[in-house]
Every structure is written in C-alpha cells, then in structure tokens.
Amino acid sequence: MLSQETRTIIKSTVPVLEEHGTAITTVFYKNMFEAHPELLNIFNHANQKQGRQQAALANTVYAAAVHIDNLEAILPAIVQISNKHVSLGIKPEHYPIVGEYLLKGIKEVLGDAATDEIIHAWAETYGVIADAFIGVEKDMYENMETQENGWSFFKDFTIARKEKESENITSFYLKPVDGKNVPSYQPGQYISVRMSIPGEQYLFNRQYSLSQAAQEDEFRISVKRDADNDPNGRVSVYLHDEMNVGDRFEVSAPAGEFVLDTEKTTPVAFVSGGVGITPMMSMFETVATLTPERPTAFLHATRNESMHAFDKDIQKSVAAMDNASYKTLYSDQPQGYITHAVLEEYVDITGDVYVCGPVPFMEAMIQQLQALGMKEEQIHFEFFGPAVALQTV
Ligand code: HEM
C-alpha cells in the first residue's frame, strides 16, 4: 500500500511532469536506448523518430498514477496496452529498466525541483503500476500457451502464398514452420511480425490485423505497401518487394481487443477506410460463415478502383447472405466519401458498428454515427499506431 504522503506527492507532481512531458520522455528514451540498445529490437524505430510512442508510454504512467488508489478503474486501458505488450513479447524484467530510466529522466529535466522525496514517491508508484501490467500480462501469456496450438513470444512462420489484392495491398498466407496448426482467434485480432532486414542493425516489429476468418492451418495478413521514403514503411516495403513464398519470419500469437462479438445476431455494420479494411474482412467473413442471416452492412472508402482490395470476395459473401448490403466509395470521384447520408442509409443504428481506418476518417465516422443517435457502447473502433492518450482516463 502506498502511504498517504506518497499519494499526495504524486497527485501534486503529475501536472508538473505533464508540463515537461516531451522533455522528460525524450531524455528517458535516449538514455534507456544508450544503456540498453537491445531494446531497439522491440521498440518501433519509426515511432521513436516521430516521438509518438514516447508520449504514449510516459503519459500513461502519469495518468495511471492519478488513479493509483483505484487501478481497477483503468483496467480496460491496461488490458488494451497489455495486449500490445504481449504481442511484442514484453517481459517482467523489462519493467525495472523502463522505471529506472523514466525516473532518471524526471530527475535530469526537473533538476533540484525533483527532491529525493518526489523521486522516491514516483519509484514506489511506478512499481505498483508496473506490477498491475505484469500481472495482466502473465495471465495473457498463460492463456496463449495453454490454447490449442498456442505459444507465447515468437515462433517461426513461412510464407505459403503471396497474393496481390490491389495496387498497394498484398496478402501473405503464413504457416508455422513446425508444421502445426494455428490457434483459433477472435475476428479483429492482430499478430506481430518480427524480422531482420539486411543492412539494418536491429530487428523490426510490426502489428498486422489478421484479415480472414480463423482457419485451422494458416494466418493471413494483408499489408499496404508504404512509400519508399516513409520511415514507418521499412517492413511493408521489404515484405512487398523482397519477401516471397518460402521466406520466413517470426510471428507472435493473436492478441487485441478490437473484436467482433460473435454471439450477437443483431444488426452489424463494418465501416473501413483504406487498409483499415483488414480487420473488417476477418469480422465480415466470420459473420458470413457463422451467422449469415445477421443483418449486415459493409461500407468501404478508398481512393479509386485500383486501390480497392477484396471487392470480389465481399460481393460473393454478400450474395450468399440473407440480409447484407455493401457499398464502396472512391474519394478520387466527386461525392466519394462516406457521408452522414450514406451512413444513415446503410447503418441500422439499433445494432453495432465497427470502424477502422486512418485517424481523421475514424473521427469523422464516429462523430457522424453519434449524430445519428448511436451510443458509445455501440461504436467499436481501433486507432492505428500507438494510442496517444489513455482514453478511459
Ligand atoms: C506500447 C504504456 C512498459 C514496450 C505502449 C503503449 C502504451 C504503453 C500506452 C501504446 C499502446 C498502443 O500502441 O496501443 C506502458 C506503460 C508501461 C509500459 C504505462 C509501464 C508501466 C513497457 C515496457 C516495455 C514497453 C517495460 C519494454 C521495455 C512497449 C512497446 C510498445 C509499447 C515496444 C509498442 C510501441 C512502439 O514500439 O513504439 N506502452 N508501457 N512498455 N510499449 Fe509499453
């Protein structure tokens, strides 16, 4: 239990730390990677360059500290982040390293203002927060290991098939090298891929949504090729240009919380922008297979016909379903957007809607769906990239 004194110090210093947020986290990561360069095999180097992950991790520690009396209240947020952590193979022994360099960052930036008392209070509080994450992650790893054909951390997979879906999206069908089947997963979950790229010092990790309904013997990911000069695009470009059938890389077991509730038979709508279509494919195929009578709408926005992935697959499933509709809009064309009117026409607002795409697209969709009268609990979404803020706090 933290003492009342510690709690008081924490609450009074959170605003100061937030104010110096960028400075502290920049120092924190710089020092941590200097002392532990092996962690660059885990962290996304592009996020580091753009400063996005810096903000996410430290802000979450501060936000959690505010709720230190009742961490239960932010358990959903912890679980969401822990999904990402277990997908990346974060281990308990990593936590003290992050704690040490976060505290050193606070000390370095705040100088004398960070008294021993303050540093001690934060060390104690970080320990409590870290234990909460470690506990949640331990259970997740155990579940992964005990699931049929499951595993924890990474395992070798090979590319069994590579199929172009559109001008810039290609699917990779992946099978375990050990010849085993793959575990079942919930539609909407993702895996991490980990690979070494020739000429690069550290391993690269990326998360990709599984893009088909669960199959016994393979996973499928569908990857958008980023621009050559996009720092975040290193893996996607390598996959598209250099990786072929028979090539191998490591894969972690499915994780993630943005999943379809397969028990429901009430109306459901999928709304995707660009490569945000990938988790929708897994969800939609699952509905088409398990509950084809479920009233279903699929709305997709993409730039033009050549960028349009999975069109035939969706059309085929829609034709075989009892009550499904499908519309795609091309933003290169006039009125090529999913507007309020389009949502009103296709989405049954008594049901659930799943949204995935670039952040501005999602913000617009969520706003419009709310304007149509849908409640928060009916609208499910997942942002790409690191969560910039702890949404439930
Ligand atoms: C991602 C918080 C500890 C490695 C994240 C995210 C948050 C976060 C908010 C973004 C989640 C998302 O993308 O949806 C925390 C907190 C920690 C903690 C509060 C301590 C209590 C650690 C540790 C490690 C770690 C100990 C490993 C040394 C990562 C990595 C990512 C991540 C690699 C993915 C993003 C990237 O690669 O840039 N964490 N984290 N975290 N975390 Fe943690």
Coordinates of C-alpha atoms and ligand atoms in Angstrom, one line a residue:
M1 CA 0.0 0.0 0.0
L2 CA 1.3 3.5 -0.8
S3 CA 1.3 5.9 2.1
Q4 CA -0.9 8.9 2.2
E5 CA 2.2 11.1 1.9
T6 CA 3.3 9.3 -1.3
R7 CA -0.2 9.8 -2.8
T8 CA -0.2 13.5 -2.0
I9 CA 3.2 14.0 -3.6
I10 CA 2.2 12.0 -6.7
K11 CA -1.0 14.0 -7.2
S12 CA 0.7 17.3 -6.8
T13 CA 3.6 16.5 -9.2
V14 CA 1.6 14.9 -12.1
P15 CA 0.8 18.4 -13.6
V16 CA 4.5 19.3 -13.5
L17 CA 5.5 16.1 -15.2
E18 CA 2.9 16.5 -17.8
E19 CA 4.1 20.0 -18.5
H20 CA 7.6 18.8 -19.1
G21 CA 6.3 15.6 -20.8
T22 CA 8.2 15.8 -24.1
A23 CA 11.5 16.8 -22.5
I24 CA 11.3 14.0 -19.9
T25 CA 10.4 11.3 -22.3
T26 CA 13.0 12.4 -24.9
V27 CA 15.7 12.1 -22.2
F28 CA 14.2 8.9 -20.9
Y29 CA 14.3 7.1 -24.2
K30 CA 17.7 8.4 -25.3
N31 CA 19.3 7.3 -22.0
M32 CA 17.5 4.0 -22.0
F33 CA 18.5 3.0 -25.5
E34 CA 22.1 4.1 -24.9
A35 CA 22.3 1.8 -21.9
H36 CA 20.1 -1.0 -23.4
P37 CA 20.4 -0.9 -27.1
E38 CA 18.9 -4.4 -27.2
L39 CA 15.5 -2.8 -26.5
L40 CA 15.7 -1.3 -30.1
N41 CA 14.9 -4.9 -31.2
I42 CA 11.5 -4.4 -29.5
F43 CA 10.5 -0.8 -29.9
N44 CA 9.3 0.6 -33.3
H45 CA 12.2 2.8 -34.5
A46 CA 9.9 4.9 -36.7
N47 CA 7.7 5.7 -33.7
Q48 CA 10.8 6.7 -31.8
K49 CA 11.8 9.1 -34.5
Q50 CA 8.4 10.6 -34.7
G51 CA 8.1 10.9 -30.9
R52 CA 4.7 9.2 -30.8
Q53 CA 5.5 6.3 -28.5
Q54 CA 7.4 8.5 -26.2
A55 CA 4.3 10.4 -25.4
A56 CA 2.1 7.3 -25.1
L57 CA 4.1 5.4 -22.5
A58 CA 5.0 8.2 -20.1
N59 CA 1.6 9.8 -20.3
T60 CA 0.0 6.6 -19.4
V61 CA 2.3 6.2 -16.3
Y62 CA 1.2 9.7 -15.2
A63 CA -2.4 9.0 -16.0
A64 CA -2.3 5.7 -14.1
A65 CA -0.7 7.5 -11.1
V66 CA -3.7 9.7 -10.8
H67 CA -5.8 6.6 -10.4
I68 CA -3.3 4.9 -8.1
D69 CA -6.0 4.5 -5.4
N70 CA -8.2 2.5 -7.7
L71 CA -6.3 1.0 -10.6
E72 CA -9.3 -1.2 -11.2
A73 CA -10.9 1.8 -12.8
I74 CA -8.4 1.9 -15.6
L75 CA -8.1 -1.9 -16.0
P76 CA -9.7 -1.8 -19.5
A77 CA -6.9 0.6 -20.6
I78 CA -4.3 -1.6 -19.0
V79 CA -5.6 -4.6 -20.8
Q80 CA -5.6 -2.9 -24.1
I81 CA -2.0 -1.8 -23.7
S82 CA -1.0 -5.2 -22.3
N83 CA -2.4 -6.8 -25.5
K84 CA 0.2 -4.8 -27.4
H85 CA 2.9 -5.7 -24.9
V86 CA 2.3 -9.4 -25.1
S87 CA 2.1 -9.3 -28.8
L88 CA 5.6 -7.8 -28.7
G89 CA 7.0 -10.2 -26.1
I90 CA 7.5 -7.6 -23.3
K91 CA 8.7 -9.4 -20.2
P92 CA 8.6 -8.6 -16.4
E93 CA 12.3 -8.0 -16.4
H94 CA 11.8 -5.1 -18.8
Y95 CA 9.7 -3.1 -16.4
P96 CA 12.5 -2.1 -13.9
I97 CA 14.6 -0.9 -16.9
V98 CA 11.8 1.4 -18.0
G99 CA 11.2 2.5 -14.4
E100 CA 14.9 3.3 -13.8
Y101 CA 15.2 5.5 -16.9
L102 CA 11.9 7.2 -16.5
L103 CA 12.9 8.3 -13.1
K104 CA 16.3 9.4 -14.3
G105 CA 14.6 11.4 -17.0
I106 CA 12.4 13.1 -14.4
K107 CA 15.5 13.9 -12.3
E108 CA 17.5 15.2 -15.2
V109 CA 14.8 17.5 -16.5
L110 CA 13.4 18.8 -13.2
G111 CA 16.8 19.1 -11.5
D112 CA 16.7 20.3 -7.9
A113 CA 12.9 20.5 -8.1
A114 CA 12.8 16.7 -8.1
T115 CA 13.7 16.1 -4.5
D116 CA 14.6 12.7 -3.1
E117 CA 11.1 12.6 -1.6
I118 CA 9.5 13.1 -5.0
I119 CA 11.7 10.6 -6.8
H120 CA 11.1 8.0 -4.1
A121 CA 7.3 8.5 -4.3
W122 CA 7.4 8.0 -8.1
A123 CA 9.6 4.9 -7.8
E124 CA 7.1 3.4 -5.4
T125 CA 4.2 4.4 -7.6
Y126 CA 5.8 3.1 -10.8
G127 CA 6.4 -0.2 -9.0
V128 CA 2.6 -0.5 -8.3
I129 CA 1.6 0.4 -11.9
A130 CA 4.3 -2.0 -13.3
D131 CA 3.0 -4.8 -11.1
A132 CA -0.5 -4.3 -12.4
F133 CA 0.7 -4.6 -16.0
I134 CA 3.0 -7.6 -15.2
G135 CA 0.1 -9.4 -13.6
V136 CA -2.3 -8.8 -16.5
E137 CA 0.4 -9.9 -19.0
K138 CA 1.3 -13.0 -17.1
D139 CA -2.3 -14.2 -17.4
M140 CA -2.3 -13.4 -21.1
Y141 CA 0.9 -15.3 -21.7
E142 CA -0.5 -18.3 -19.8
N143 CA -3.7 -18.2 -21.9
M144 CA -1.6 -18.1 -25.1
E145 CA 0.5 -21.1 -24.0
T146 CA -2.4 -23.2 -22.9
Q147 CA -4.6 -22.6 -26.0
E148 CA -4.6 -25.4 -28.6
N149 CA -1.7 -24.9 -30.9
G150 CA -0.8 -21.8 -29.0
W151 CA 2.5 -20.3 -28.0
S152 CA 3.9 -17.2 -26.3
F153 CA 6.6 -14.8 -27.6
F154 CA 7.6 -15.5 -31.1
K155 CA 7.6 -18.5 -33.4
D156 CA 8.9 -19.1 -37.0
F157 CA 6.4 -18.9 -39.8
T158 CA 6.9 -19.3 -43.5
I159 CA 5.0 -17.5 -46.4
A160 CA 2.8 -20.2 -48.0
R161 CA 1.2 -17.8 -50.6
K162 CA 1.5 -14.2 -51.6
E163 CA -1.4 -12.6 -53.4
K164 CA -1.9 -9.1 -54.7
E165 CA -5.3 -7.7 -53.5
S166 CA -5.0 -4.2 -55.1
E167 CA -2.4 -1.8 -56.4
N168 CA -0.9 -1.4 -52.9
I169 CA -2.3 -4.2 -50.7
T170 CA -0.8 -7.7 -50.8
S171 CA -1.9 -10.7 -48.7
F172 CA 0.6 -13.1 -47.1
Y173 CA -0.6 -16.5 -46.1
L174 CA 1.5 -17.7 -43.2
K175 CA 2.1 -21.2 -41.9
P176 CA 4.1 -22.3 -38.8
V177 CA 7.4 -23.8 -39.8
D178 CA 6.9 -26.6 -37.2
G179 CA 4.0 -27.9 -39.3
K180 CA 1.5 -27.4 -36.5
N181 CA -1.9 -25.8 -37.0
V182 CA -2.5 -22.3 -35.8
P183 CA -4.6 -21.4 -32.7
S184 CA -8.1 -20.0 -33.3
Y185 CA -8.5 -16.3 -32.8
Q186 CA -11.2 -13.7 -32.5
P187 CA -12.0 -11.8 -35.6
G188 CA -10.3 -8.4 -35.4
Q189 CA -7.2 -9.6 -33.6
Y190 CA -3.7 -8.9 -34.8
I191 CA -0.3 -10.5 -34.7
S192 CA 3.2 -9.0 -34.5
V193 CA 5.7 -9.9 -37.1
R194 CA 9.4 -9.7 -36.3
M195 CA 12.2 -9.8 -38.8
S196 CA 15.7 -8.7 -39.5
I197 CA 16.2 -6.6 -42.6
P198 CA 19.5 -6.8 -44.4
G199 CA 21.6 -3.8 -43.7
E200 CA 19.7 -2.9 -40.5
Q201 CA 21.2 -3.3 -37.1
Y202 CA 18.1 -4.1 -35.1
L203 CA 15.0 -6.3 -35.6
F204 CA 11.8 -4.8 -36.8
N205 CA 8.4 -5.4 -35.3
R206 CA 5.0 -4.6 -36.8
Q207 CA 1.5 -5.4 -35.9
Y208 CA -0.9 -6.6 -38.7
S209 CA -4.6 -7.5 -38.3
L210 CA -5.5 -11.0 -39.3
S211 CA -7.5 -10.4 -42.5
Q212 CA -9.5 -13.6 -42.8
A213 CA -11.9 -15.6 -40.5
A214 CA -10.0 -18.1 -38.4
Q215 CA -8.6 -21.0 -40.3
E216 CA -7.1 -24.2 -38.9
D217 CA -3.7 -24.1 -40.6
E218 CA -2.8 -20.6 -41.6
F219 CA -2.9 -16.9 -40.8
R220 CA -3.4 -14.2 -43.4
I221 CA -2.2 -10.7 -43.1
S222 CA -2.8 -8.1 -45.8
V223 CA -0.2 -5.4 -45.9
K224 CA -0.3 -2.0 -47.5
R225 CA 2.9 -1.0 -49.2
D226 CA 4.0 2.4 -47.7
A227 CA 6.0 4.9 -49.7
D228 CA 9.7 4.2 -50.1
N229 CA 10.7 7.2 -48.0
D230 CA 8.2 6.6 -45.2
P231 CA 10.3 5.7 -42.1
N232 CA 7.3 3.6 -40.9
G233 CA 7.3 1.7 -44.2
R234 CA 10.5 -0.2 -43.8
V235 CA 8.7 -3.5 -43.1
S236 CA 5.9 -3.2 -45.6
V237 CA 8.2 -2.3 -48.4
Y238 CA 10.5 -5.2 -47.5
L239 CA 7.6 -7.6 -47.4
H240 CA 6.2 -6.4 -50.7
D241 CA 9.4 -6.1 -52.6
E242 CA 11.7 -8.8 -51.1
M243 CA 9.7 -11.5 -49.3
N244 CA 8.3 -14.4 -51.3
V245 CA 6.8 -17.9 -50.8
G246 CA 9.1 -20.0 -48.6
D247 CA 10.7 -17.0 -46.8
R248 CA 10.4 -16.9 -43.1
F249 CA 10.0 -14.5 -40.2
E250 CA 8.8 -14.7 -36.7
V251 CA 5.2 -14.2 -35.6
S252 CA 3.5 -13.8 -32.2
A253 CA 0.2 -15.3 -31.2
P254 CA -3.0 -13.3 -31.9
A255 CA -3.8 -10.5 -29.5
G256 CA -6.0 -7.5 -29.3
E257 CA -9.4 -6.3 -28.0
F258 CA -11.0 -4.8 -31.1
V259 CA -13.0 -7.9 -31.8
L260 CA -16.4 -8.9 -33.1
D261 CA -19.0 -10.1 -30.7
T262 CA -19.8 -13.4 -32.5
E263 CA -22.6 -14.3 -30.1
K264 CA -24.8 -11.4 -31.3
T265 CA -27.4 -11.7 -34.1
T266 CA -28.4 -8.1 -34.0
P267 CA -27.6 -5.8 -37.0
V268 CA -23.9 -5.1 -37.6
A269 CA -22.1 -2.6 -39.8
F270 CA -18.4 -2.5 -40.9
V271 CA -17.0 0.8 -41.9
S272 CA -13.5 1.0 -43.2
G273 CA -11.1 3.4 -44.8
G274 CA -8.1 2.2 -46.9
V275 CA -6.2 -0.6 -45.4
G276 CA -8.4 -0.4 -42.3
I277 CA -10.4 -3.0 -44.3
T278 CA -8.2 -5.8 -43.0
P279 CA -9.7 -6.5 -39.5
M280 CA -13.2 -5.9 -41.2
M281 CA -12.5 -8.7 -43.6
S282 CA -11.9 -11.1 -40.7
M283 CA -15.1 -9.9 -38.9
F284 CA -17.2 -9.9 -42.0
E285 CA -16.1 -13.4 -43.2
T286 CA -16.9 -14.7 -39.7
V287 CA -20.4 -13.2 -39.9
A288 CA -20.9 -14.6 -43.4
T289 CA -19.8 -18.1 -42.2
L290 CA -21.4 -18.3 -38.7
T291 CA -24.4 -16.1 -38.8
P292 CA -25.2 -15.4 -42.5
E293 CA -28.8 -14.3 -41.5
R294 CA -27.4 -11.4 -39.4
P295 CA -28.4 -8.0 -40.9
T296 CA -25.0 -6.7 -42.1
A297 CA -23.7 -3.7 -43.9
F298 CA -20.2 -3.2 -45.3
L299 CA -19.1 0.3 -46.2
H300 CA -15.7 1.0 -47.5
A301 CA -13.9 4.1 -48.6
T302 CA -10.8 4.0 -50.8
R303 CA -9.1 6.2 -53.3
N304 CA -10.0 4.5 -56.6
E305 CA -10.7 1.2 -58.2
S306 CA -7.1 0.2 -58.5
M307 CA -6.6 0.6 -54.7
H308 CA -9.8 -1.3 -54.0
A309 CA -9.0 -4.6 -52.2
F310 CA -11.2 -7.6 -51.6
D311 CA -14.1 -6.4 -53.7
K312 CA -15.0 -9.7 -55.3
D313 CA -14.7 -11.6 -52.0
I314 CA -17.1 -9.2 -50.3
Q315 CA -19.5 -9.3 -53.2
K316 CA -19.5 -13.1 -53.2
S317 CA -20.3 -13.3 -49.4
V318 CA -22.9 -10.6 -49.6
A319 CA -24.7 -12.6 -52.4
A320 CA -24.7 -15.7 -50.2
M321 CA -26.0 -13.8 -47.1
D322 CA -29.7 -13.3 -46.3
N323 CA -29.6 -9.6 -45.5
A324 CA -26.4 -7.9 -46.4
S325 CA -25.5 -4.7 -48.2
Y326 CA -22.2 -3.4 -49.5
K327 CA -21.1 -0.1 -50.8
T328 CA -17.7 1.3 -51.7
L329 CA -16.9 5.0 -52.3
Y330 CA -13.9 6.3 -54.2
S331 CA -12.5 9.5 -52.9
D332 CA -11.0 10.4 -56.2
Q333 CA -14.5 10.8 -57.5
P334 CA -17.0 13.6 -56.7
Q335 CA -19.1 12.8 -53.7
G336 CA -16.7 9.9 -53.0
Y337 CA -17.0 9.9 -49.2
I338 CA -18.9 8.1 -46.6
T339 CA -21.2 10.9 -45.5
H340 CA -23.9 11.3 -42.9
A341 CA -26.4 10.4 -45.6
V342 CA -24.6 7.2 -46.6
L343 CA -24.3 6.1 -43.0
E344 CA -28.0 6.8 -42.5
E345 CA -28.9 4.7 -45.5
Y346 CA -26.8 1.7 -44.7
V347 CA -26.2 1.5 -40.9
D348 CA -29.0 0.2 -38.7
I349 CA -28.5 2.3 -35.6
T350 CA -30.1 -0.2 -33.3
G351 CA -27.1 -2.5 -33.8
D352 CA -23.3 -2.4 -33.5
V353 CA -20.8 -0.7 -35.8
Y354 CA -17.1 -1.5 -36.2
V355 CA -14.9 1.3 -37.6
C356 CA -11.3 1.1 -38.8
G357 CA -9.2 3.4 -40.9
P358 CA -6.9 6.5 -40.7
V359 CA -7.5 8.7 -37.7
P360 CA -9.3 11.6 -39.4
F361 CA -11.6 9.1 -41.2
M362 CA -12.4 7.4 -37.9
E363 CA -13.0 10.6 -36.1
A364 CA -15.4 11.7 -38.9
M365 CA -17.2 8.4 -38.9
I366 CA -17.6 8.2 -35.1
Q367 CA -18.9 11.8 -35.0
Q368 CA -21.5 11.1 -37.7
L369 CA -22.6 7.8 -36.1
Q370 CA -23.1 9.6 -32.8
A371 CA -25.0 12.3 -34.6
L372 CA -27.3 9.5 -36.0
G373 CA -28.0 8.6 -32.4
M374 CA -25.7 5.7 -31.8
K375 CA -24.3 5.3 -28.3
E376 CA -20.7 4.9 -27.3
E377 CA -21.1 1.2 -26.5
Q378 CA -22.4 0.5 -30.0
I379 CA -19.4 2.0 -31.8
H380 CA -16.3 -0.1 -31.8
F381 CA -13.0 1.2 -33.2
E382 CA -9.3 0.8 -33.2
F383 CA -6.8 3.5 -33.9
F384 CA -3.7 2.7 -35.9
G385 CA -0.4 3.2 -34.2
P386 CA 0.2 3.9 -30.5
A387 CA -2.7 5.2 -28.5
V388 CA -1.9 8.9 -27.9
A389 CA -3.9 9.1 -24.8
L390 CA -5.3 6.8 -22.3
Q391 CA -8.9 7.1 -23.4
T392 CA -10.7 5.8 -20.3
V393 CA -8.8 8.1 -18.0
Ligands
HEM1 C1 3.3 0.4 -26.3 C2 2.4 2.1 -21.8 C3 6.1 -0.6 -20.1 C4 7.4 -1.5 -24.6 C5 2.8 1.1 -25.2 C6 1.7 2.0 -25.3 C7 1.4 2.5 -24.1 C8 2.4 1.9 -23.2 C9 0.3 3.4 -23.7 C10 0.9 2.3 -26.6 C11 -0.2 1.2 -26.8 C12 -0.7 1.2 -28.2 O1 0.0 1.3 -29.2 O2 -1.9 0.9 -28.3 C13 3.3 1.5 -21.0 C14 3.3 1.7 -19.5 C15 4.4 0.9 -19.0 C16 5.0 0.3 -20.2 C17 2.4 2.5 -18.7 C18 4.8 0.8 -17.6 C19 4.1 0.7 -16.6 C20 6.8 -1.0 -21.2 C21 8.0 -1.8 -21.1 C22 8.4 -2.1 -22.4 C23 7.4 -1.5 -23.2 C24 8.6 -2.3 -19.8 C25 9.6 -2.8 -22.8 C26 10.8 -2.5 -22.5 C27 6.4 -1.0 -25.4 C28 6.5 -1.2 -26.9 C29 5.3 -0.6 -27.4 C30 4.6 -0.2 -26.2 C31 7.6 -1.8 -27.7 C32 4.8 -0.5 -28.9 C33 5.0 0.8 -29.4 C34 6.4 1.0 -30.1 O3 7.1 0.1 -30.5 O4 6.8 2.2 -30.2 N1 3.2 1.0 -23.9 N2 4.3 0.6 -21.3 N3 6.4 -0.8 -22.5 N4 5.3 -0.5 -25.1 FE1 4.8 0.0 -23.2

